[in-house]
Amino acid sequence: MNNLLPVLILNEVIILPNQEIKIDLNNELSKKVIIASSKNELNKVLVIAPKNSLESSPSLEDLPRVGVVANVKSKVELPNNKLRVILKGEERVCINKYYRNQNTNVLKCSHNVIELPTFSKTNETAIFRKLIELTKNYISLNKSVSNSILKLLNDKKSLSDITDIITSFLPFNFTKKLFYMETINPLTRAENLINDLNEEILVTNIDRQLDEKLNETIENGQREFILKEKLKEINSELGLTKDSEINQLREKLESLDLDKKTYNKLLNEIDKYFTCSEFSPESSVIKNYLDTVLNLPWHDETVINTDIKKIKNELNETHYGLNELKDRICEYAFFLAKNKNLISPVICLLGAPGVGKTTSAYSIARALNREFIKISVGGLNDSTELVGSRRTYLGASPGKIMQGIMKCKVKNPVILIDEVDKMVKDYKGDPASTLLEILDSTQNKHFVDNYIEEPFDLSKVMFILTANNLDTIPATLLDRLEIIKMDNYMTSQKIDIAKNYLIKDIFKELNCEIKISKEVLEFIIENYTKEPGVRELKRILERLIRKVIVNEPNAKSITILHANKYLVNKNIMYLPEVTTSGVANILAYTTLGGKLSHIEVAKYKGTGKIIITGCAGEILKDSINVVISYLINNYNIDLKNQDLHFHFLESYVKKDGPSAGVSIACALMSLVKNKKISSSIAFTGELSLKGDILPVGGLKEKISTAATEGISKIFVPAENAYEVANISENITNNIEIVLVSNFNEIYESLFK
């Protein structure tokens, strides 16, 4: 006896073994059954179909004794309070006993798997052949039925499975399908199917004869027939007959020089297309497939530029800095000149929005003389968008990868996969796992798109990915990527980019020119932008130039006065003056780069409660507990009858991470000691229970932000000394960086 399964009652709907159905459930009890199925390990239900529609709580005696075990493949909640489920029938079973949950009203049952009788092999083979023969005849008369049914039948060896498949697509009424579902003996089902198939073929033939007679008398039918005949004659006169089309397809196939297996497969498709009626739906499906496959660039490649000098010049003309990326591309070109079969690196450009990831990929393609394809995967949750859908589906097409290959007409382009960190995994598939095969050089040489169905060589493609954050990328995918970090731009770098790139582009677009000094650019950057890249800077400069030229056509240059006049959405950055104790600055790292934030601490009489506000994450809350424990144990701080309130400013922004530990400790110590901390001082570092200050990430971005925010002194973990040494002097010139290994060093400096 099997474990109890939840029972799903489907009125007027039959599911058979080997059949997959999609159904929308609005009955609350049915929804409960599906939910109950997810609680068992197998994720299955037992589907029954009573002869008469049953109310929500039927008598157990009225329920059938034969049902089908079905797998709940997926379930989706729809906006109209319906639940859409996909069920896959697995096996027919005998039901022993029903049980009803008194609380939920959900039925469950015990069942036994049906032991099928054995048949004479000769008899079974004869029946099988007869069923196949009749099915072929029926399909030939009904163009709406797919030939794929025959393939399914040929793949099945069991007479029970074959009868169920045939029954599922025949246009039987509910009573007839119920009979076949409840008939346990497959031989009995087969014998009845032979009779029913003969009857269906006879009825179909009669229907066809009637349709032909009706078409002779129906004016619209006559008109369509005449037009089709005329079209045939016109095509014949123009030499556009199907024979000539077939010859063209075969000539195209011969010219592709494909491997024997692929060649034979496509030749069979051409032959199939020749035998199809030109007005049948299958004919257009085959033709679309052949047009797609035969026009793929199976062997076509562009000649890659390996001249390092030209590559450097091209990259330098379009992008400022990015030395690591430029050097890597030049290295690749150098070795490619020596080895034409060199595998392209799979590069992931990591950086904040606006630092030039997408435009860099385009410039790389242009410098190497390769075609460029951009595929955006942000929010992508369906793997078929990358690898295509099967031809059997309505509206089937190749995936984004093969579509891009077809568009550029070569097999060695640069393909940019944008925002790879924002892909989503759900019931539709896992795009990240699909990318593993696409990017892996050991696998993509024989990449198979679901629509194309034949292996295509992607090893010549240069893949470049972009991401703002590595945390959401699976480790298996990350392992295949060569990460190149694109740092946030400092003010001096933004000035250079604006002078040498942005302003030139704007002048070219607007067909004008006006002088903008370095001082004005610096003022605009520091007072009107707050971004890691230069995307917003370009928009602001373009707006300012338009305003000045339109409103002051005689102006020779743009001044700070112009900026204050026309840039109304001013966003001046400043540090609020600290007027009380219990306040400290926090240097944090986000996907957008470094960020300066603040923490405030207050205390009042209470019972020792800790209140945290300001959208703090779990790690940040843990840091607060660590700080309190450390200070109490090491500095004789008495907080027994005190409630503490920690508030992180900018409550609308989610904050988390351990690097705020030192800032929290300083704010609390400032409150206890009643000593204010200057607003020009900032902290970063994780605090341990022993008072050790542990290293943190994103230090360059944090210090860069501090420099632009007016911070003059930063306390940094001593273990980050190497990162500090490698930060440009342009950033650290006006900042005192104090390396500390224990909190007591900060205590001696600020609170003694």
mmCIF file with all atom_site columns, N, CA and C in Angstrom, residues 240-250 252 266 268-295 391 396 398 406 451-452:
data_model
loop_
_atom_site.group_PDB
_atom_site.id
_atom_site.type_symbol
_atom_site.label_atom_id
_atom_site.label_alt_id
_atom_site.label_comp_id
_atom_site.label_asym_id
_atom_site.label_entity_id
_atom_site.label_seq_id
_atom_site.pdbx_PDB_ins_code
_atom_site.Cartn_x
_atom_site.Cartn_y
_atom_site.Cartn_z
_atom_site.occupancy
_atom_site.B_iso_or_equiv
_atom_site.pdbx_formal_charge
_atom_site.auth_seq_id
_atom_site.auth_comp_id
_atom_site.auth_asym_id
_atom_site.auth_atom_id
_atom_site.pdbx_PDB_model_num
ATOM 1   N N  . LEU A 1 240 ? 8.409  30.284 -60.185 1.00 0.00 ? 240 LEU A N  1
ATOM 2   C CA . LEU A 1 240 ? 8.434  30.218 -58.726 1.00 0.00 ? 240 LEU A CA 1
ATOM 3   C C  . LEU A 1 240 ? 7.657  29.022 -58.219 1.00 0.00 ? 240 LEU A C  1
ATOM 4   N N  . THR A 1 241 ? 7.739  27.940 -58.902 1.00 0.00 ? 241 THR A N  1
ATOM 5   C CA . THR A 1 241 ? 7.045  26.741 -58.476 1.00 0.00 ? 241 THR A CA 1
ATOM 6   C C  . THR A 1 241 ? 7.755  26.130 -57.283 1.00 0.00 ? 241 THR A C  1
ATOM 7   N N  . LYS A 1 242 ? 7.057  25.229 -56.608 1.00 0.00 ? 242 LYS A N  1
ATOM 8   C CA . LYS A 1 242 ? 7.651  24.589 -55.438 1.00 0.00 ? 242 LYS A CA 1
ATOM 9   C C  . LYS A 1 242 ? 8.869  23.767 -55.828 1.00 0.00 ? 242 LYS A C  1
ATOM 10  N N  . ASP A 1 243 ? 8.838  23.225 -57.064 1.00 0.00 ? 243 ASP A N  1
ATOM 11  C CA . ASP A 1 243 ? 10.001 22.455 -57.532 1.00 0.00 ? 243 ASP A CA 1
ATOM 12  C C  . ASP A 1 243 ? 11.254 23.328 -57.560 1.00 0.00 ? 243 ASP A C  1
ATOM 13  N N  . SER A 1 244 ? 11.120 24.531 -58.087 1.00 0.00 ? 244 SER A N  1
ATOM 14  C CA . SER A 1 244 ? 12.274 25.427 -58.147 1.00 0.00 ? 244 SER A CA 1
ATOM 15  C C  . SER A 1 244 ? 12.715 25.860 -56.749 1.00 0.00 ? 244 SER A C  1
ATOM 16  N N  . GLU A 1 245 ? 11.741 26.078 -55.845 1.00 0.00 ? 245 GLU A N  1
ATOM 17  C CA . GLU A 1 245 ? 12.054 26.445 -54.467 1.00 0.00 ? 245 GLU A CA 1
ATOM 18  C C  . GLU A 1 245 ? 12.828 25.329 -53.773 1.00 0.00 ? 245 GLU A C  1
ATOM 19  N N  . ILE A 1 246 ? 12.394 24.095 -53.990 1.00 0.00 ? 246 ILE A N  1
ATOM 20  C CA . ILE A 1 246 ? 13.076 22.940 -53.410 1.00 0.00 ? 246 ILE A CA 1
ATOM 21  C C  . ILE A 1 246 ? 14.511 22.849 -53.930 1.00 0.00 ? 246 ILE A C  1
ATOM 22  N N  . ASN A 1 247 ? 14.685 23.081 -55.222 1.00 0.00 ? 247 ASN A N  1
ATOM 23  C CA . ASN A 1 247 ? 16.032 23.040 -55.824 1.00 0.00 ? 247 ASN A CA 1
ATOM 24  C C  . ASN A 1 247 ? 16.947 24.095 -55.202 1.00 0.00 ? 247 ASN A C  1
ATOM 25  N N  . GLN A 1 248 ? 16.391 25.289 -54.958 1.00 0.00 ? 248 GLN A N  1
ATOM 26  C CA . GLN A 1 248 ? 17.165 26.349 -54.321 1.00 0.00 ? 248 GLN A CA 1
ATOM 27  C C  . GLN A 1 248 ? 17.591 25.957 -52.898 1.00 0.00 ? 248 GLN A C  1
ATOM 28  N N  . LEU A 1 249 ? 16.655 25.356 -52.169 1.00 0.00 ? 249 LEU A N  1
ATOM 29  C CA . LEU A 1 249 ? 16.970 24.919 -50.810 1.00 0.00 ? 249 LEU A CA 1
ATOM 30  C C  . LEU A 1 249 ? 18.070 23.862 -50.811 1.00 0.00 ? 249 LEU A C  1
ATOM 31  N N  . ARG A 1 250 ? 17.989 22.941 -51.752 1.00 0.00 ? 250 ARG A N  1
ATOM 32  C CA . ARG A 1 250 ? 19.009 21.888 -51.838 1.00 0.00 ? 250 ARG A CA 1
ATOM 33  C C  . ARG A 1 250 ? 20.365 22.455 -52.242 1.00 0.00 ? 250 ARG A C  1
ATOM 34  N N  . LYS A 1 252 ? 21.403 25.478 -51.614 1.00 0.00 ? 252 LYS A N  1
ATOM 35  C CA . LYS A 1 252 ? 21.881 26.191 -50.423 1.00 0.00 ? 252 LYS A CA 1
ATOM 36  C C  . LYS A 1 252 ? 22.490 25.213 -49.426 1.00 0.00 ? 252 LYS A C  1
ATOM 37  N N  . LEU A 1 266 ? 18.784 17.917 -42.459 1.00 0.00 ? 266 LEU A N  1
ATOM 38  C CA . LEU A 1 266 ? 18.191 19.021 -43.207 1.00 0.00 ? 266 LEU A CA 1
ATOM 39  C C  . LEU A 1 266 ? 17.650 18.554 -44.559 1.00 0.00 ? 266 LEU A C  1
ATOM 40  N N  . ASN A 1 268 ? 16.304 15.660 -45.132 1.00 0.00 ? 268 ASN A N  1
ATOM 41  C CA . ASN A 1 268 ? 15.006 15.042 -44.815 1.00 0.00 ? 268 ASN A CA 1
ATOM 42  C C  . ASN A 1 268 ? 13.932 16.116 -44.616 1.00 0.00 ? 268 ASN A C  1
ATOM 43  N N  . GLU A 1 269 ? 14.299 17.234 -43.969 1.00 0.00 ? 269 GLU A N  1
ATOM 44  C CA . GLU A 1 269 ? 13.338 18.316 -43.764 1.00 0.00 ? 269 GLU A CA 1
ATOM 45  C C  . GLU A 1 269 ? 12.912 18.922 -45.112 1.00 0.00 ? 269 GLU A C  1
ATOM 46  N N  . ILE A 1 270 ? 13.861 19.043 -46.038 1.00 0.00 ? 270 ILE A N  1
ATOM 47  C CA . ILE A 1 270 ? 13.530 19.562 -47.370 1.00 0.00 ? 270 ILE A CA 1
ATOM 48  C C  . ILE A 1 270 ? 12.577 18.616 -48.095 1.00 0.00 ? 270 ILE A C  1
ATOM 49  N N  . ASP A 1 271 ? 12.861 17.313 -47.997 1.00 0.00 ? 271 ASP A N  1
ATOM 50  C CA . ASP A 1 271 ? 11.984 16.314 -48.618 1.00 0.00 ? 271 ASP A CA 1
ATOM 51  C C  . ASP A 1 271 ? 10.587 16.346 -48.001 1.00 0.00 ? 271 ASP A C  1
ATOM 52  N N  . LYS A 1 272 ? 10.519 16.523 -46.692 1.00 0.00 ? 272 LYS A N  1
ATOM 53  C CA . LYS A 1 272 ? 9.239  16.600 -46.005 1.00 0.00 ? 272 LYS A CA 1
ATOM 54  C C  . LYS A 1 272 ? 8.450  17.829 -46.470 1.00 0.00 ? 272 LYS A C  1
ATOM 55  N N  . TYR A 1 273 ? 9.180  18.936 -46.638 1.00 0.00 ? 273 TYR A N  1
ATOM 56  C CA . TYR A 1 273 ? 8.544  20.164 -47.116 1.00 0.00 ? 273 TYR A CA 1
ATOM 57  C C  . TYR A 1 273 ? 7.990  19.980 -48.531 1.00 0.00 ? 273 TYR A C  1
ATOM 58  N N  . PHE A 1 274 ? 8.698  19.235 -49.351 1.00 0.00 ? 274 PHE A N  1
ATOM 59  C CA . PHE A 1 274 ? 8.265  18.980 -50.724 1.00 0.00 ? 274 PHE A CA 1
ATOM 60  C C  . PHE A 1 274 ? 6.959  18.198 -50.769 1.00 0.00 ? 274 PHE A C  1
ATOM 61  N N  . THR A 1 275 ? 6.800  17.260 -49.832 1.00 0.00 ? 275 THR A N  1
ATOM 62  C CA . THR A 1 275 ? 5.612  16.396 -49.832 1.00 0.00 ? 275 THR A CA 1
ATOM 63  C C  . THR A 1 275 ? 4.405  17.061 -49.175 1.00 0.00 ? 275 THR A C  1
ATOM 64  N N  . CYS A 1 276 ? 4.638  18.132 -48.406 1.00 0.00 ? 276 CYS A N  1
ATOM 65  C CA . CYS A 1 276 ? 3.532  18.815 -47.728 1.00 0.00 ? 276 CYS A CA 1
ATOM 66  C C  . CYS A 1 276 ? 2.723  19.673 -48.690 1.00 0.00 ? 276 CYS A C  1
ATOM 67  N N  . SER A 1 277 ? 1.457  19.779 -48.401 1.00 0.00 ? 277 SER A N  1
ATOM 68  C CA . SER A 1 277 ? 0.623  20.717 -49.141 1.00 0.00 ? 277 SER A CA 1
ATOM 69  C C  . SER A 1 277 ? 1.079  22.135 -48.814 1.00 0.00 ? 277 SER A C  1
ATOM 70  N N  . GLU A 1 278 ? 1.184  22.966 -49.827 1.00 0.00 ? 278 GLU A N  1
ATOM 71  C CA . GLU A 1 278 ? 1.693  24.309 -49.605 1.00 0.00 ? 278 GLU A CA 1
ATOM 72  C C  . GLU A 1 278 ? 0.764  25.172 -48.757 1.00 0.00 ? 278 GLU A C  1
ATOM 73  N N  . PHE A 1 279 ? -0.471 24.726 -48.592 1.00 0.00 ? 279 PHE A N  1
ATOM 74  C CA . PHE A 1 279 ? -1.422 25.486 -47.791 1.00 0.00 ? 279 PHE A CA 1
ATOM 75  C C  . PHE A 1 279 ? -1.625 24.890 -46.394 1.00 0.00 ? 279 PHE A C  1
ATOM 76  N N  . SER A 1 280 ? -0.883 23.849 -46.070 1.00 0.00 ? 280 SER A N  1
ATOM 77  C CA . SER A 1 280 ? -1.007 23.238 -44.745 1.00 0.00 ? 280 SER A CA 1
ATOM 78  C C  . SER A 1 280 ? -0.171 24.009 -43.724 1.00 0.00 ? 280 SER A C  1
ATOM 79  N N  . PRO A 1 281 ? -0.604 24.035 -42.459 1.00 0.00 ? 281 PRO A N  1
ATOM 80  C CA . PRO A 1 281 ? 0.166  24.723 -41.409 1.00 0.00 ? 281 PRO A CA 1
ATOM 81  C C  . PRO A 1 281 ? 1.571  24.147 -41.252 1.00 0.00 ? 281 PRO A C  1
ATOM 82  N N  . GLU A 1 282 ? 1.720  22.843 -41.387 1.00 0.00 ? 282 GLU A N  1
ATOM 83  C CA . GLU A 1 282 ? 3.022  22.207 -41.227 1.00 0.00 ? 282 GLU A CA 1
ATOM 84  C C  . GLU A 1 282 ? 4.020  22.690 -42.279 1.00 0.00 ? 282 GLU A C  1
ATOM 85  N N  . SER A 1 283 ? 3.524  23.000 -43.468 1.00 0.00 ? 283 SER A N  1
ATOM 86  C CA . SER A 1 283 ? 4.394  23.465 -44.549 1.00 0.00 ? 283 SER A CA 1
ATOM 87  C C  . SER A 1 283 ? 5.097  24.765 -44.165 1.00 0.00 ? 283 SER A C  1
ATOM 88  N N  . SER A 1 284 ? 4.366  25.710 -43.608 1.00 0.00 ? 284 SER A N  1
ATOM 89  C CA . SER A 1 284 ? 4.967  26.986 -43.217 1.00 0.00 ? 284 SER A CA 1
ATOM 90  C C  . SER A 1 284 ? 5.937  26.811 -42.053 1.00 0.00 ? 284 SER A C  1
ATOM 91  N N  . VAL A 1 285 ? 5.635  25.889 -41.132 1.00 0.00 ? 285 VAL A N  1
ATOM 92  C CA . VAL A 1 285 ? 6.526  25.620 -40.005 1.00 0.00 ? 285 VAL A CA 1
ATOM 93  C C  . VAL A 1 285 ? 7.869  25.088 -40.505 1.00 0.00 ? 285 VAL A C  1
ATOM 94  N N  . ILE A 1 286 ? 7.816  24.123 -41.423 1.00 0.00 ? 286 ILE A N  1
ATOM 95  C CA . ILE A 1 286 ? 9.044  23.531 -41.978 1.00 0.00 ? 286 ILE A CA 1
ATOM 96  C C  . ILE A 1 286 ? 9.828  24.578 -42.769 1.00 0.00 ? 286 ILE A C  1
ATOM 97  N N  . LYS A 1 287 ? 9.104  25.399 -43.546 1.00 0.00 ? 287 LYS A N  1
ATOM 98  C CA . LYS A 1 287 ? 9.776  26.409 -44.369 1.00 0.00 ? 287 LYS A CA 1
ATOM 99  C C  . LYS A 1 287 ? 10.501 27.436 -43.480 1.00 0.00 ? 287 LYS A C  1
ATOM 100 N N  . ASN A 1 288 ? 9.848  27.887 -42.423 1.00 0.00 ? 288 ASN A N  1
ATOM 101 C CA . ASN A 1 288 ? 10.481 28.841 -41.506 1.00 0.00 ? 288 ASN A CA 1
ATOM 102 C C  . ASN A 1 288 ? 11.738 28.238 -40.878 1.00 0.00 ? 288 ASN A C  1
ATOM 103 N N  . TYR A 1 289 ? 11.639 26.968 -40.519 1.00 0.00 ? 289 TYR A N  1
ATOM 104 C CA . TYR A 1 289 ? 12.784 26.278 -39.918 1.00 0.00 ? 289 TYR A CA 1
ATOM 105 C C  . TYR A 1 289 ? 13.947 26.203 -40.910 1.00 0.00 ? 289 TYR A C  1
ATOM 106 N N  . LEU A 1 290 ? 13.660 25.807 -42.141 1.00 0.00 ? 290 LEU A N  1
ATOM 107 C CA . LEU A 1 290 ? 14.708 25.691 -43.152 1.00 0.00 ? 290 LEU A CA 1
ATOM 108 C C  . LEU A 1 290 ? 15.345 27.045 -43.461 1.00 0.00 ? 290 LEU A C  1
ATOM 109 N N  . ASP A 1 291 ? 14.521 28.098 -43.566 1.00 0.00 ? 291 ASP A N  1
ATOM 110 C CA . ASP A 1 291 ? 15.055 29.437 -43.819 1.00 0.00 ? 291 ASP A CA 1
ATOM 111 C C  . ASP A 1 291 ? 15.997 29.870 -42.697 1.00 0.00 ? 291 ASP A C  1
ATOM 112 N N  . THR A 1 292 ? 15.634 29.508 -41.473 1.00 0.00 ? 292 THR A N  1
ATOM 113 C CA . THR A 1 292 ? 16.468 29.881 -40.321 1.00 0.00 ? 292 THR A CA 1
ATOM 114 C C  . THR A 1 292 ? 17.793 29.139 -40.339 1.00 0.00 ? 292 THR A C  1
ATOM 115 N N  . VAL A 1 293 ? 17.730 27.820 -40.443 1.00 0.00 ? 293 VAL A N  1
ATOM 116 C CA . VAL A 1 293 ? 18.932 26.986 -40.332 1.00 0.00 ? 293 VAL A CA 1
ATOM 117 C C  . VAL A 1 293 ? 19.873 27.190 -41.518 1.00 0.00 ? 293 VAL A C  1
ATOM 118 N N  . LEU A 1 294 ? 19.325 27.267 -42.717 1.00 0.00 ? 294 LEU A N  1
ATOM 119 C CA . LEU A 1 294 ? 20.164 27.387 -43.903 1.00 0.00 ? 294 LEU A CA 1
ATOM 120 C C  . LEU A 1 294 ? 20.811 28.760 -44.037 1.00 0.00 ? 294 LEU A C  1
ATOM 121 N N  . ASN A 1 295 ? 20.309 29.747 -43.309 1.00 0.00 ? 295 ASN A N  1
ATOM 122 C CA . ASN A 1 295 ? 20.887 31.085 -43.356 1.00 0.00 ? 295 ASN A CA 1
ATOM 123 C C  . ASN A 1 295 ? 21.801 31.386 -42.176 1.00 0.00 ? 295 ASN A C  1
ATOM 124 N N  . ARG A 1 391 ? 10.353 23.362 -31.836 1.00 0.00 ? 391 ARG A N  1
ATOM 125 C CA . ARG A 1 391 ? 9.545  23.658 -33.027 1.00 0.00 ? 391 ARG A CA 1
ATOM 126 C C  . ARG A 1 391 ? 8.091  23.268 -32.866 1.00 0.00 ? 391 ARG A C  1
ATOM 127 N N  . ALA A 1 396 ? 7.282  29.222 -32.081 1.00 0.00 ? 396 ALA A N  1
ATOM 128 C CA . ALA A 1 396 ? 8.639  28.844 -31.692 1.00 0.00 ? 396 ALA A CA 1
ATOM 129 C C  . ALA A 1 396 ? 9.680  29.641 -32.484 1.00 0.00 ? 396 ALA A C  1
ATOM 130 N N  . PRO A 1 398 ? 14.335 30.625 -32.436 1.00 0.00 ? 398 PRO A N  1
ATOM 131 C CA . PRO A 1 398 ? 15.624 30.412 -31.773 1.00 0.00 ? 398 PRO A CA 1
ATOM 132 C C  . PRO A 1 398 ? 15.780 31.330 -30.562 1.00 0.00 ? 398 PRO A C  1
ATOM 133 N N  . MET A 1 406 ? 22.492 35.128 -36.162 1.00 0.00 ? 406 MET A N  1
ATOM 134 C CA . MET A 1 406 ? 21.834 35.279 -37.466 1.00 0.00 ? 406 MET A CA 1
ATOM 135 C C  . MET A 1 406 ? 21.856 36.731 -37.930 1.00 0.00 ? 406 MET A C  1
ATOM 136 N N  . TYR A 1 451 ? 15.511 25.227 -30.906 1.00 0.00 ? 451 TYR A N  1
ATOM 137 C CA . TYR A 1 451 ? 14.811 25.379 -32.184 1.00 0.00 ? 451 TYR A CA 1
ATOM 138 C C  . TYR A 1 451 ? 15.654 24.840 -33.334 1.00 0.00 ? 451 TYR A C  1
ATOM 139 N N  . ILE A 1 452 ? 16.933 25.145 -33.341 1.00 0.00 ? 452 ILE A N  1
ATOM 140 C CA . ILE A 1 452 ? 17.828 24.714 -34.421 1.00 0.00 ? 452 ILE A CA 1
ATOM 141 C C  . ILE A 1 452 ? 17.997 23.204 -34.423 1.00 0.00 ? 452 ILE A C  1
#
